[in-house]
CSV table of C-alpha atoms in Angstrom, one decimal:
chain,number,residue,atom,x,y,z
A,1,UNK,CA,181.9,63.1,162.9
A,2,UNK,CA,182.4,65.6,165.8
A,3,UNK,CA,179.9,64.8,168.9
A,4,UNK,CA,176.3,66.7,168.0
A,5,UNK,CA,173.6,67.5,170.5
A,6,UNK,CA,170.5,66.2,170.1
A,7,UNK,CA,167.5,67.9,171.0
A,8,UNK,CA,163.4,66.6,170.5
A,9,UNK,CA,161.6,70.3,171.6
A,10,UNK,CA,158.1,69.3,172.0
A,11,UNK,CA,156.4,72.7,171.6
A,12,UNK,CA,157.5,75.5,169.5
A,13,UNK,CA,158.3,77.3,172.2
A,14,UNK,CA,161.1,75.0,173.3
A,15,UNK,CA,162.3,75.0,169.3
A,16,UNK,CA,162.4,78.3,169.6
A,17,UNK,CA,164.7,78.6,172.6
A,18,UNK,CA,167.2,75.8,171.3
A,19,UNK,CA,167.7,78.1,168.4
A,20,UNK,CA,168.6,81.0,170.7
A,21,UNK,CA,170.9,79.1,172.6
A,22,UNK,CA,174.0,80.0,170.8
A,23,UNK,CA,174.9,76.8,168.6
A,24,UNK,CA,175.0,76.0,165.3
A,25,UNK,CA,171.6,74.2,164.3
A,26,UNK,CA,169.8,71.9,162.0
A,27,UNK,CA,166.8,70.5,162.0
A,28,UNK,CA,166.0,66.9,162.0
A,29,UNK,CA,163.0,66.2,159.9
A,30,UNK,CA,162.9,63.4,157.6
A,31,UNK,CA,166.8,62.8,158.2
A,32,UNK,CA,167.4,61.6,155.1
A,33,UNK,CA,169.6,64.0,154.0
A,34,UNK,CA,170.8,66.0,157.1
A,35,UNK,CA,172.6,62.5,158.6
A,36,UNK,CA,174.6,62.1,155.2
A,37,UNK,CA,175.6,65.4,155.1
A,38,UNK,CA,176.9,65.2,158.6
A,39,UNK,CA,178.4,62.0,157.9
A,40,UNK,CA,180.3,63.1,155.2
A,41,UNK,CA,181.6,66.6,156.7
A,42,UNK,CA,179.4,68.6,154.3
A,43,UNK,CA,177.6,70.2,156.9
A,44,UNK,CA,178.9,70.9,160.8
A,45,UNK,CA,176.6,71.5,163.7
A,46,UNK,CA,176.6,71.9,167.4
A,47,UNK,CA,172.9,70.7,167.5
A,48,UNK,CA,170.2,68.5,165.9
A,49,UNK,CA,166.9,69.5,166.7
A,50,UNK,CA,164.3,66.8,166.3
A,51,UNK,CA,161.3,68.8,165.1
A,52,UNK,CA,159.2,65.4,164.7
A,53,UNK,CA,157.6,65.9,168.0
A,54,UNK,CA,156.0,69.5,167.9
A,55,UNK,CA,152.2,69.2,167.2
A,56,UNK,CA,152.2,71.8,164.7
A,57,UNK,CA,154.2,70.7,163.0
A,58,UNK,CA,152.8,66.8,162.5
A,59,UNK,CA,149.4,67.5,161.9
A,60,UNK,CA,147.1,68.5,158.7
A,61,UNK,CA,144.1,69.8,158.4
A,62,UNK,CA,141.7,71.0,155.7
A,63,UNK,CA,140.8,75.2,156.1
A,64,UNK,CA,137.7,75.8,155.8
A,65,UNK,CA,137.5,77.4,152.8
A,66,UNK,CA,138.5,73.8,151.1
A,67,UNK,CA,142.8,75.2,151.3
A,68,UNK,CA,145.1,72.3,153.2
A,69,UNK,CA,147.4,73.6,156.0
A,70,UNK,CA,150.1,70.5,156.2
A,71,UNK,CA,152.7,70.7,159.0
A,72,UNK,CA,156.0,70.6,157.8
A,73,UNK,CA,157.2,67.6,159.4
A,74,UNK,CA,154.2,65.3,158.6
A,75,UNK,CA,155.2,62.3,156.6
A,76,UNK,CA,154.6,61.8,153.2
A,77,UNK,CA,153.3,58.4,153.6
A,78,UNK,CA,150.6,59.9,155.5
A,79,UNK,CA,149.7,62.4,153.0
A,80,UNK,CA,149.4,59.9,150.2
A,81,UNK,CA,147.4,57.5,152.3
A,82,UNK,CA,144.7,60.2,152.6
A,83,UNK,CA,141.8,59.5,150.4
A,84,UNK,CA,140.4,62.7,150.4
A,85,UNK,CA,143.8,64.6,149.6
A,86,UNK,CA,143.9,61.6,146.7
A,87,UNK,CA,140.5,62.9,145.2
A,88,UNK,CA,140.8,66.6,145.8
A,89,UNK,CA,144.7,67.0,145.5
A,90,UNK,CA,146.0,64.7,142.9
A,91,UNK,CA,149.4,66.8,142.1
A,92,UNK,CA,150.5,66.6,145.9
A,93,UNK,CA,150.3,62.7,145.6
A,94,UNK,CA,152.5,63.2,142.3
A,95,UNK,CA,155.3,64.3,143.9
A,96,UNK,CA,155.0,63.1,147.2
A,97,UNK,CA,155.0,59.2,146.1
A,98,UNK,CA,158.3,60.2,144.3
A,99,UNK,CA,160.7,61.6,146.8
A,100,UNK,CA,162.9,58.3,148.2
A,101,UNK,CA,161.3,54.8,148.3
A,102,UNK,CA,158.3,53.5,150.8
A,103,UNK,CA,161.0,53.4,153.7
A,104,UNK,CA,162.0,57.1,153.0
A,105,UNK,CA,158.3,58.1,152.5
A,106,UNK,CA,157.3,57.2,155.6
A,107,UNK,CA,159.7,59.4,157.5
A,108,UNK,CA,160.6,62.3,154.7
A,109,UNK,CA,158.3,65.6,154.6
A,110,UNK,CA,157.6,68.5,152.9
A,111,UNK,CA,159.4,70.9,155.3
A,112,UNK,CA,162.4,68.6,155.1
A,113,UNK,CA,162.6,68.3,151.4
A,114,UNK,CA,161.8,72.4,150.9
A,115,UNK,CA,164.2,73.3,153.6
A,116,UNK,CA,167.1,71.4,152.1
A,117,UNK,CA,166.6,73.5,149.5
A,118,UNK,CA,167.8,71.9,146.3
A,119,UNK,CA,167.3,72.8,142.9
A,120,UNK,CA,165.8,69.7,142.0
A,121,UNK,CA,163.7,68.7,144.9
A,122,UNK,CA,160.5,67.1,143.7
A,123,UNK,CA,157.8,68.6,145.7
A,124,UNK,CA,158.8,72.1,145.2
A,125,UNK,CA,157.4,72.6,141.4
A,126,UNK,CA,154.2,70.5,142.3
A,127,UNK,CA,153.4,73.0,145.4
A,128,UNK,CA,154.5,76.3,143.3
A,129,UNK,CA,151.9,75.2,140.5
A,130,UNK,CA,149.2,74.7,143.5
A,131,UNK,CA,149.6,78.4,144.8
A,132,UNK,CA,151.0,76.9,148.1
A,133,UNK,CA,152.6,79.6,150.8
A,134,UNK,CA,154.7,78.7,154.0
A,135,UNK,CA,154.7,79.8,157.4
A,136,UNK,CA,158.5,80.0,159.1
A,137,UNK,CA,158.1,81.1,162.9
A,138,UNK,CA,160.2,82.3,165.3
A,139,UNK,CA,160.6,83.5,168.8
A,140,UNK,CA,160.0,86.9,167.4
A,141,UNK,CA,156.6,85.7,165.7
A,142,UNK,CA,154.9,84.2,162.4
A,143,UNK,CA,155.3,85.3,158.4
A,144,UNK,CA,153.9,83.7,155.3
A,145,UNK,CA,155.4,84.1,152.2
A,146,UNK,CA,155.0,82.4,148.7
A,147,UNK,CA,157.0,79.4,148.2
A,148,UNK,CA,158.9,80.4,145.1
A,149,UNK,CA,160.3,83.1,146.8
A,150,UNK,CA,161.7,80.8,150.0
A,151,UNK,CA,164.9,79.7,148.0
A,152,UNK,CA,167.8,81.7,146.7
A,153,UNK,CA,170.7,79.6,146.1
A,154,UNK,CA,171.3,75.7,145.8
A,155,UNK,CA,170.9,74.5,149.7
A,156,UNK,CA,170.1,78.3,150.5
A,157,UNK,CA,167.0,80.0,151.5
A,158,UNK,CA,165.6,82.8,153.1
A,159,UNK,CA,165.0,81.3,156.5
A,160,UNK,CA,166.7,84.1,159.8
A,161,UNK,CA,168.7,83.1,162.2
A,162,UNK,CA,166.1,81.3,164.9
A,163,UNK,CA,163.6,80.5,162.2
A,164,UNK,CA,161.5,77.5,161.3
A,165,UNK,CA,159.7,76.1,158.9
A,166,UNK,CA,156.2,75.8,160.4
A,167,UNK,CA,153.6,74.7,157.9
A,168,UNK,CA,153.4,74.5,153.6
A,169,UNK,CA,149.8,76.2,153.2
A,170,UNK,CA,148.1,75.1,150.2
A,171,UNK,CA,145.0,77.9,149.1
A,172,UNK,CA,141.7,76.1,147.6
A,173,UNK,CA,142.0,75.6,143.8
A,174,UNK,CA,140.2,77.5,141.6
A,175,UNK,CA,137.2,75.4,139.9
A,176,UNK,CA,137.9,73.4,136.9
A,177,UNK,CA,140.5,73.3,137.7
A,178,UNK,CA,143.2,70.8,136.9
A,179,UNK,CA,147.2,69.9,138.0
A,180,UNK,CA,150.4,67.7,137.4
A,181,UNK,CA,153.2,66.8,138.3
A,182,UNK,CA,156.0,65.5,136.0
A,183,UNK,CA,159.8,64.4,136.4
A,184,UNK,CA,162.6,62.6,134.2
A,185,UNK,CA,165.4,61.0,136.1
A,186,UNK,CA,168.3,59.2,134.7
A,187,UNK,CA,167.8,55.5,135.5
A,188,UNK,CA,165.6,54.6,138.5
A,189,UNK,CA,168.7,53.4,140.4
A,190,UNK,CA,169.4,57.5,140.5
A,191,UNK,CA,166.4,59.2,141.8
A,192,UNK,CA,167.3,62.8,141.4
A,193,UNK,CA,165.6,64.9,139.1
A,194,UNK,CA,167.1,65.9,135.3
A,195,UNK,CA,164.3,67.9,135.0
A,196,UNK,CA,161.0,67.8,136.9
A,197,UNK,CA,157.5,70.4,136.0
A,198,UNK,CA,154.6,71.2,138.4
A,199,UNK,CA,151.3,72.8,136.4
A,200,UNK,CA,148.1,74.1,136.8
A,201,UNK,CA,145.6,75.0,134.2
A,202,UNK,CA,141.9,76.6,135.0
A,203,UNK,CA,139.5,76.6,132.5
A,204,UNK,CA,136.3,78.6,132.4
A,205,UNK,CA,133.2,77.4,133.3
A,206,UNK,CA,132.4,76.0,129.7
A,207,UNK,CA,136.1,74.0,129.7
A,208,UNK,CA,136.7,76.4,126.3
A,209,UNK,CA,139.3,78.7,127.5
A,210,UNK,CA,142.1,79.1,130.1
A,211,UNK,CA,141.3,81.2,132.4
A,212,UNK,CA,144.4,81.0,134.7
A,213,UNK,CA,147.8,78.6,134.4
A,214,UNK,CA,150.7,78.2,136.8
A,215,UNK,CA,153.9,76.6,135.7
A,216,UNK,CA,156.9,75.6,137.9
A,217,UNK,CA,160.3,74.0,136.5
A,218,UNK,CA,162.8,72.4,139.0
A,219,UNK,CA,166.6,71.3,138.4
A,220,UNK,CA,167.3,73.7,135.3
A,221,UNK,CA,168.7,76.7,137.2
A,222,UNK,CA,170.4,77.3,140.9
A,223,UNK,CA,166.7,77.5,142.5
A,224,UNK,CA,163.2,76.1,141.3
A,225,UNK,CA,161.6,78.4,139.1
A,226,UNK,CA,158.2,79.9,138.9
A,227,UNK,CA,158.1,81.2,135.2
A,228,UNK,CA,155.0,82.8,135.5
A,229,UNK,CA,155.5,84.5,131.8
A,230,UNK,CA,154.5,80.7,130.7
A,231,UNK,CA,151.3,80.6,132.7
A,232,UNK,CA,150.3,84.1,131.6
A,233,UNK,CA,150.9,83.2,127.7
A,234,UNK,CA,147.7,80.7,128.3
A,235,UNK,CA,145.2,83.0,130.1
A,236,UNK,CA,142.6,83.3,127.6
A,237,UNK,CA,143.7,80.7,125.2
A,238,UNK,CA,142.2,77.8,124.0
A,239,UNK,CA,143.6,74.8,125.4
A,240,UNK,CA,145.1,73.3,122.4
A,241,UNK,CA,148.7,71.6,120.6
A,242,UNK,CA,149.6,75.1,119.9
A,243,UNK,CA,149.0,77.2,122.6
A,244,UNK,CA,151.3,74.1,125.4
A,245,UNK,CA,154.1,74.6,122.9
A,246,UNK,CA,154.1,78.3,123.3
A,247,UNK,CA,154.4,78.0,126.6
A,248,UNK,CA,156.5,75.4,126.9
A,249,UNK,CA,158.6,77.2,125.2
A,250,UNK,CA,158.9,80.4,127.3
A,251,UNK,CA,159.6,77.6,130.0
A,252,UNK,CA,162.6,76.2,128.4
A,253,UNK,CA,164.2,79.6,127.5
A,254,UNK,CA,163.5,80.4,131.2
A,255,UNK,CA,165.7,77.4,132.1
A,256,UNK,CA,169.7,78.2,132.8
A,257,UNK,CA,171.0,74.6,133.4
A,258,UNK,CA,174.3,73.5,134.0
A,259,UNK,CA,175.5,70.3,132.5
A,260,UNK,CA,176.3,67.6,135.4
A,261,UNK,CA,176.7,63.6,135.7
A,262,UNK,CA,172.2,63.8,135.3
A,263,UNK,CA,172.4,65.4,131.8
A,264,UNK,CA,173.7,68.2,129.5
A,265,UNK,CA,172.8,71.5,128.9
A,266,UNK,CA,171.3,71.2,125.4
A,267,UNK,CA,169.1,68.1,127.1
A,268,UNK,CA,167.8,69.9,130.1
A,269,UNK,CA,166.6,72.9,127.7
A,270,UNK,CA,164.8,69.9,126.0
A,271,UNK,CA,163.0,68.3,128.3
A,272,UNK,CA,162.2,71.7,129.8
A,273,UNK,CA,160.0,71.9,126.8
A,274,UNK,CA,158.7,68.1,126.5
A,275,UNK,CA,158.0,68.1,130.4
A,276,UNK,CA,156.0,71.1,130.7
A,277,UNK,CA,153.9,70.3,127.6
A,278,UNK,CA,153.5,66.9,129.2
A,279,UNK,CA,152.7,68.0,132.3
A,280,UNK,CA,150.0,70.9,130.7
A,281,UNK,CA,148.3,68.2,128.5
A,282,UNK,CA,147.8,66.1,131.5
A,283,UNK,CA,146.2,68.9,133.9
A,284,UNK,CA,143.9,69.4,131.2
A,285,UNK,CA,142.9,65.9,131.7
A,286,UNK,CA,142.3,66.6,135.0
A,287,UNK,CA,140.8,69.8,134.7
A,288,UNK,CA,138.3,68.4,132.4
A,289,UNK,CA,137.1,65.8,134.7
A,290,UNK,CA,136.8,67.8,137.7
């Protein structure tokens, strides 16, 4: 490993000027995955910028309109220790108790595990099915965008040159409304994704109908996938056997796997299907007790 820089900004503004200061960069976040890939000449830098001590960025805070604004470098852990984030935003504790084990947990993040970009990170379908939007900065100033629309390749996104990710914004959810989280991995000694399925179903005030769904599939194609065709086959449905599989279905012909040392082709297709009916049957658990 060549000699790297390593920088710890404490305020945006000093981020900001280490990425203008002609070197290659990457962020250190969680670390978990940056420090192998520089170990093992994936990845070459001039820099490492420590983004673990820039307020923003390690701080959450509920909006108040009942949304949660998470800084992309807080740590899981702290996330799922939240009681109130428990209660109100079960899905986020899905996913969140599921990237790496309690060691990892306590340093890994949301902005770490979106900005590596993978096609199977775990937090990304959970947080597309949640309506959640991110905030990259830069010298130049602020954007939000949605999150589906952050990645476009494996380990690519659309992040500029001097650009950060600043906070994963997650809007209030709509009342009765329910979400889930759901993954299959190949033996818990390999925790990487075969397939993993974030949803969200909203039911009308009587709990009859589907009033609005949201269904995200990870791992089955070279970025996560919002298939929003899925979701909209449910609006004004009842919430039965019949109407998951139909939209299960449009999830799975959605999917464009390859087939890798996880799983095949013909099995991610599959569980495309099984996981997004799963994960469906189980918001409407939740939805229902709302």
């Amino acid at each position: 490993m060549k000699e790297i820089d390593y920088l710890a900004p404490s305020s945006l503004g000093e981020a900001y000027a280490a990425l203008q200061n002609g070197k290659t960069s990457a962020f250190l976040a969680g670390g978990t995955d940056i420090i192998v890939q520089l170990r093992e000449g994936r990845k070459e830098v001039d820099q490492l910028i420590d983004v673990k001590h820039i307020p923003e960025l390690v701080s959450y805070a509920w909006t108040d309109d009942g949304g949660l604004v998470i800084g992309a470098s807080v740590p899981f852990a702290e996330i799922y220790e939240d009681d109130e984030i428990v209660r109100r935003l079960p899905c986020v504790i899905d996913c969140a108790t599921l990237v790496g084990g309690i060691q990892i947990q306590s340093r890994a993040c949301f902005g770490g595990n979106i900005g590596n970009s993978g096609p199977a990170a775990d937090t990304v379908p959970a947080l597309i099915a949640l309506g959640a939007t991110l905030t990259l900065g830069s010298a130049d100033g602020a954007r939000d965008l949605p999150l589906e629309d952050f990645f476009t390749g494996p380990g690519q996104n659309v992040l500029g040159p001097g650009e950060l990710i600043i906070t994963v914004n997650i809007p209030p959810q709509p009342a009765n409304s329910g979400s889930f989280f759901h993954r299959f991995i190949p033996r818990n000694e390999m925790d990487i994704a075969v397939v993993n399925v974030g949803a969200r179903i909203d039911l009308d005030a009587g709990g009859e109908r589907i009033e609005g769904a949201r269904i995200s599939v990870g791992a089955v194609a070279p970025v996560p996938l919002f298939v929003a065709a899925a979701g909209d086959a449910l609006v004004g449905e009842t919430p039965t056997e019949d109407s998951f599989a139909r939209a299960a279905d449009i999830a799975a012909e959605a999917a464009t796997p390859i087939t890798d040392m996880r799983g095949s082709i013909a099995q991610r297709v599959h569980l495309t299907r099984v996981l997004t009916y799963r994960a469906l049957d189980r918001a409407l658990e939740r939805a229902r007790e709302a």
